[in-house]
Amino acid sequence: MKMRLSVLDQSPVPEGSTAAEALKQTVRLAELAERLGYHRFWVSEHHNTESLAHSSPEVFISHIAANTSTIRVGSGGVMLPHYSAYKVAENFRLLEALYPGRIDMGLGRAPGGMPIATRALQEG
């Protein structure tokens, strides 16, 4: 039986660095994971934290998939309570059309951040 390895990266922003540099590092890590034969590269969703570079896995998945060619790319949890399930499904349908057979949708139900972020993300 062949073991498939995956990587989950949260795009941490090291002290003294920038979100832009952290995102570049995540793309480099995805490229390396692909070269090393990893099966999947996951990105996460976290809100209201300066120590992580992004909070939109769907957007970042597209960028990572555009910079790789074979590795599967997915969300280590789109926090579904914050969004319309229909819209999330449409976003991932588009990603799958752009990168056939390479997109994975992971869903979560946690808040994905501190209570203030949860309140800001919820309608009303």
PDB file of C-alpha atoms in Angstrom:
ATOM      1  CA  MET A   1       0.000   0.000   0.000  1.00  0.00           C
ATOM      2  CA  LYS A   2       1.350   3.399  -1.013  1.00  0.00           C
ATOM      3  CA  MET A   3       1.153   6.114   1.657  1.00  0.00           C
ATOM      4  CA  ARG A   4       0.088   9.518   0.379  1.00  0.00           C
ATOM      5  CA  LEU A   5       1.537  12.512   2.174  1.00  0.00           C
ATOM      6  CA  SER A   6       0.007  15.972   2.288  1.00  0.00           C
ATOM      7  CA  VAL A   7       1.052  19.376   3.596  1.00  0.00           C
ATOM      8  CA  LEU A   8      -1.110  21.864   5.508  1.00  0.00           C
ATOM      9  CA  ASP A   9       0.283  25.385   5.546  1.00  0.00           C
ATOM     10  CA  GLN A  10      -1.244  28.327   7.378  1.00  0.00           C
ATOM     11  CA  SER A  11       1.056  30.938   5.803  1.00  0.00           C
ATOM     12  CA  PRO A  12       2.627  32.186   9.035  1.00  0.00           C
ATOM     13  CA  VAL A  13       4.137  35.662   8.965  1.00  0.00           C
ATOM     14  CA  PRO A  14       7.485  35.554  10.786  1.00  0.00           C
ATOM     15  CA  GLU A  15       8.367  38.515  12.967  1.00  0.00           C
ATOM     16  CA  GLY A  16       9.906  41.241  10.822  1.00  0.00           C
ATOM     17  CA  SER A  17       8.383  39.847   7.620  1.00  0.00           C
ATOM     18  CA  THR A  18       5.279  40.703   5.605  1.00  0.00           C
ATOM     19  CA  ALA A  19       2.129  38.896   4.537  1.00  0.00           C
ATOM     20  CA  ALA A  20       3.310  39.133   0.920  1.00  0.00           C
ATOM     21  CA  GLU A  21       6.547  37.319   1.758  1.00  0.00           C
ATOM     22  CA  ALA A  22       4.678  34.683   3.784  1.00  0.00           C
ATOM     23  CA  LEU A  23       2.395  34.006   0.824  1.00  0.00           C
ATOM     24  CA  LYS A  24       5.410  33.659  -1.478  1.00  0.00           C
ATOM     25  CA  GLN A  25       6.907  31.173   0.994  1.00  0.00           C
ATOM     26  CA  THR A  26       3.695  29.142   0.970  1.00  0.00           C
ATOM     27  CA  VAL A  27       3.765  28.984  -2.837  1.00  0.00           C
ATOM     28  CA  ARG A  28       7.420  27.892  -2.710  1.00  0.00           C
ATOM     29  CA  LEU A  29       6.483  25.203  -0.197  1.00  0.00           C
ATOM     30  CA  ALA A  30       3.689  23.969  -2.494  1.00  0.00           C
ATOM     31  CA  GLU A  31       6.131  23.829  -5.411  1.00  0.00           C
ATOM     32  CA  LEU A  32       8.599  21.869  -3.279  1.00  0.00           C
ATOM     33  CA  ALA A  33       5.890  19.496  -2.043  1.00  0.00           C
ATOM     34  CA  GLU A  34       4.915  18.851  -5.662  1.00  0.00           C
ATOM     35  CA  ARG A  35       8.535  18.154  -6.691  1.00  0.00           C
ATOM     36  CA  LEU A  36       8.903  15.747  -3.747  1.00  0.00           C
ATOM     37  CA  GLY A  37       5.808  13.833  -4.804  1.00  0.00           C
ATOM     38  CA  TYR A  38       3.372  14.898  -2.106  1.00  0.00           C
ATOM     39  CA  HIS A  39      -0.256  14.156  -2.931  1.00  0.00           C
ATOM     40  CA  ARG A  40      -2.037  17.255  -1.649  1.00  0.00           C
ATOM     41  CA  PHE A  41      -1.357  20.786  -0.408  1.00  0.00           C
ATOM     42  CA  TRP A  42      -3.890  22.297   1.997  1.00  0.00           C
ATOM     43  CA  VAL A  43      -4.314  25.919   3.067  1.00  0.00           C
ATOM     44  CA  SER A  44      -6.343  27.036   6.055  1.00  0.00           C
ATOM     45  CA  GLU A  45      -8.798  29.773   6.955  1.00  0.00           C
ATOM     46  CA  HIS A  46      -8.118  31.936  10.006  1.00  0.00           C
ATOM     47  CA  HIS A  47      -9.447  35.428  10.683  1.00  0.00           C
ATOM     48  CA  ASN A  48      -8.286  38.498  12.583  1.00  0.00           C
ATOM     49  CA  THR A  49      -4.694  37.467  13.170  1.00  0.00           C
ATOM     50  CA  GLU A  50      -1.595  39.322  12.075  1.00  0.00           C
ATOM     51  CA  SER A  51       0.515  36.184  12.452  1.00  0.00           C
ATOM     52  CA  LEU A  52      -1.146  34.455   9.463  1.00  0.00           C
ATOM     53  CA  ALA A  53      -1.097  35.953   5.974  1.00  0.00           C
ATOM     54  CA  HIS A  54      -4.543  35.115   4.600  1.00  0.00           C
ATOM     55  CA  SER A  55      -8.119  34.240   5.442  1.00  0.00           C
ATOM     56  CA  SER A  56      -9.459  33.239   2.030  1.00  0.00           C
ATOM     57  CA  PRO A  57      -8.509  29.694   1.036  1.00  0.00           C
ATOM     58  CA  GLU A  58     -10.548  29.815  -2.181  1.00  0.00           C
ATOM     59  CA  VAL A  59      -8.567  32.754  -3.559  1.00  0.00           C
ATOM     60  CA  PHE A  60      -5.219  31.370  -2.448  1.00  0.00           C
ATOM     61  CA  ILE A  61      -5.981  27.870  -3.791  1.00  0.00           C
ATOM     62  CA  SER A  62      -6.347  29.390  -7.251  1.00  0.00           C
ATOM     63  CA  HIS A  63      -2.946  31.077  -6.999  1.00  0.00           C
ATOM     64  CA  ILE A  64      -1.218  27.948  -5.718  1.00  0.00           C
ATOM     65  CA  ALA A  65      -2.824  25.773  -8.409  1.00  0.00           C
ATOM     66  CA  ALA A  66      -1.682  28.272 -11.059  1.00  0.00           C
ATOM     67  CA  ASN A  67       1.893  27.937  -9.797  1.00  0.00           C
ATOM     68  CA  THR A  68       1.906  24.133  -9.672  1.00  0.00           C
ATOM     69  CA  SER A  69       0.810  21.504 -12.178  1.00  0.00           C
ATOM     70  CA  THR A  70       0.097  18.138 -10.575  1.00  0.00           C
ATOM     71  CA  ILE A  71      -0.366  18.383  -6.813  1.00  0.00           C
ATOM     72  CA  ARG A  72      -3.922  18.473  -5.509  1.00  0.00           C
ATOM     73  CA  VAL A  73      -4.740  21.762  -3.737  1.00  0.00           C
ATOM     74  CA  GLY A  74      -7.425  22.191  -1.132  1.00  0.00           C
ATOM     75  CA  SER A  75      -8.856  24.023   1.813  1.00  0.00           C
ATOM     76  CA  GLY A  76      -8.025  22.796   5.278  1.00  0.00           C
ATOM     77  CA  GLY A  77     -11.437  24.030   6.160  1.00  0.00           C
ATOM     78  CA  VAL A  78     -13.610  26.765   4.714  1.00  0.00           C
ATOM     79  CA  MET A  79     -15.535  27.856   7.797  1.00  0.00           C
ATOM     80  CA  LEU A  80     -18.995  27.170   6.440  1.00  0.00           C
ATOM     81  CA  PRO A  81     -21.007  28.917   9.197  1.00  0.00           C
ATOM     82  CA  HIS A  82     -19.750  32.251   7.834  1.00  0.00           C
ATOM     83  CA  TYR A  83     -20.855  31.774   4.227  1.00  0.00           C
ATOM     84  CA  SER A  84     -23.593  30.632   1.932  1.00  0.00           C
ATOM     85  CA  ALA A  85     -22.980  26.929   1.282  1.00  0.00           C
ATOM     86  CA  TYR A  86     -24.209  27.487  -2.262  1.00  0.00           C
ATOM     87  CA  LYS A  87     -21.629  30.223  -2.921  1.00  0.00           C
ATOM     88  CA  VAL A  88     -18.817  28.124  -1.464  1.00  0.00           C
ATOM     89  CA  ALA A  89     -19.861  25.221  -3.715  1.00  0.00           C
ATOM     90  CA  GLU A  90     -19.904  27.552  -6.730  1.00  0.00           C
ATOM     91  CA  ASN A  91     -16.406  28.838  -5.896  1.00  0.00           C
ATOM     92  CA  PHE A  92     -15.037  25.320  -5.711  1.00  0.00           C
ATOM     93  CA  ARG A  93     -16.881  24.304  -8.867  1.00  0.00           C
ATOM     94  CA  LEU A  94     -15.086  27.132 -10.661  1.00  0.00           C
ATOM     95  CA  LEU A  95     -11.728  26.109  -9.183  1.00  0.00           C
ATOM     96  CA  GLU A  96     -12.342  22.517 -10.323  1.00  0.00           C
ATOM     97  CA  ALA A  97     -13.164  23.762 -13.839  1.00  0.00           C
ATOM     98  CA  LEU A  98      -9.926  25.761 -13.918  1.00  0.00           C
ATOM     99  CA  TYR A  99      -7.784  22.949 -12.463  1.00  0.00           C
ATOM    100  CA  PRO A 100      -9.593  19.674 -13.261  1.00  0.00           C
ATOM    101  CA  GLY A 101      -8.944  16.823 -10.861  1.00  0.00           C
ATOM    102  CA  ARG A 102      -6.732  18.914  -8.574  1.00  0.00           C
ATOM    103  CA  ILE A 103      -9.085  20.742  -6.210  1.00  0.00           C
ATOM    104  CA  ASP A 104     -10.285  19.498  -2.813  1.00  0.00           C
ATOM    105  CA  MET A 105     -12.860  21.249  -0.674  1.00  0.00           C
ATOM    106  CA  GLY A 106     -12.445  20.853   3.055  1.00  0.00           C
ATOM    107  CA  LEU A 107     -15.162  22.324   5.235  1.00  0.00           C
ATOM    108  CA  GLY A 108     -15.140  23.325   8.871  1.00  0.00           C
ATOM    109  CA  ARG A 109     -17.623  24.554  11.390  1.00  0.00           C
ATOM    110  CA  ALA A 110     -15.294  26.282  13.830  1.00  0.00           C
ATOM    111  CA  PRO A 111     -15.266  30.083  13.986  1.00  0.00           C
ATOM    112  CA  GLY A 112     -11.805  30.295  12.414  1.00  0.00           C
ATOM    113  CA  GLY A 113     -10.718  33.141  14.654  1.00  0.00           C
ATOM    114  CA  MET A 114     -11.497  35.170  17.708  1.00  0.00           C
ATOM    115  CA  PRO A 115     -15.094  36.077  18.725  1.00  0.00           C
ATOM    116  CA  ILE A 116     -14.794  39.586  17.287  1.00  0.00           C
ATOM    117  CA  ALA A 117     -13.975  38.115  13.863  1.00  0.00           C
ATOM    118  CA  THR A 118     -16.899  35.709  14.127  1.00  0.00           C
ATOM    119  CA  ARG A 119     -19.282  38.590  14.826  1.00  0.00           C
ATOM    120  CA  ALA A 120     -17.861  40.608  11.941  1.00  0.00           C
ATOM    121  CA  LEU A 121     -18.298  37.700   9.525  1.00  0.00           C
ATOM    122  CA  GLN A 122     -21.887  36.976  10.461  1.00  0.00           C
ATOM    123  CA  GLU A 123     -24.666  38.820   8.730  1.00  0.00           C
ATOM    124  CA  GLY A 124     -26.719  41.197  10.891  1.00  0.00           C
TER     125      GLY A 124
END
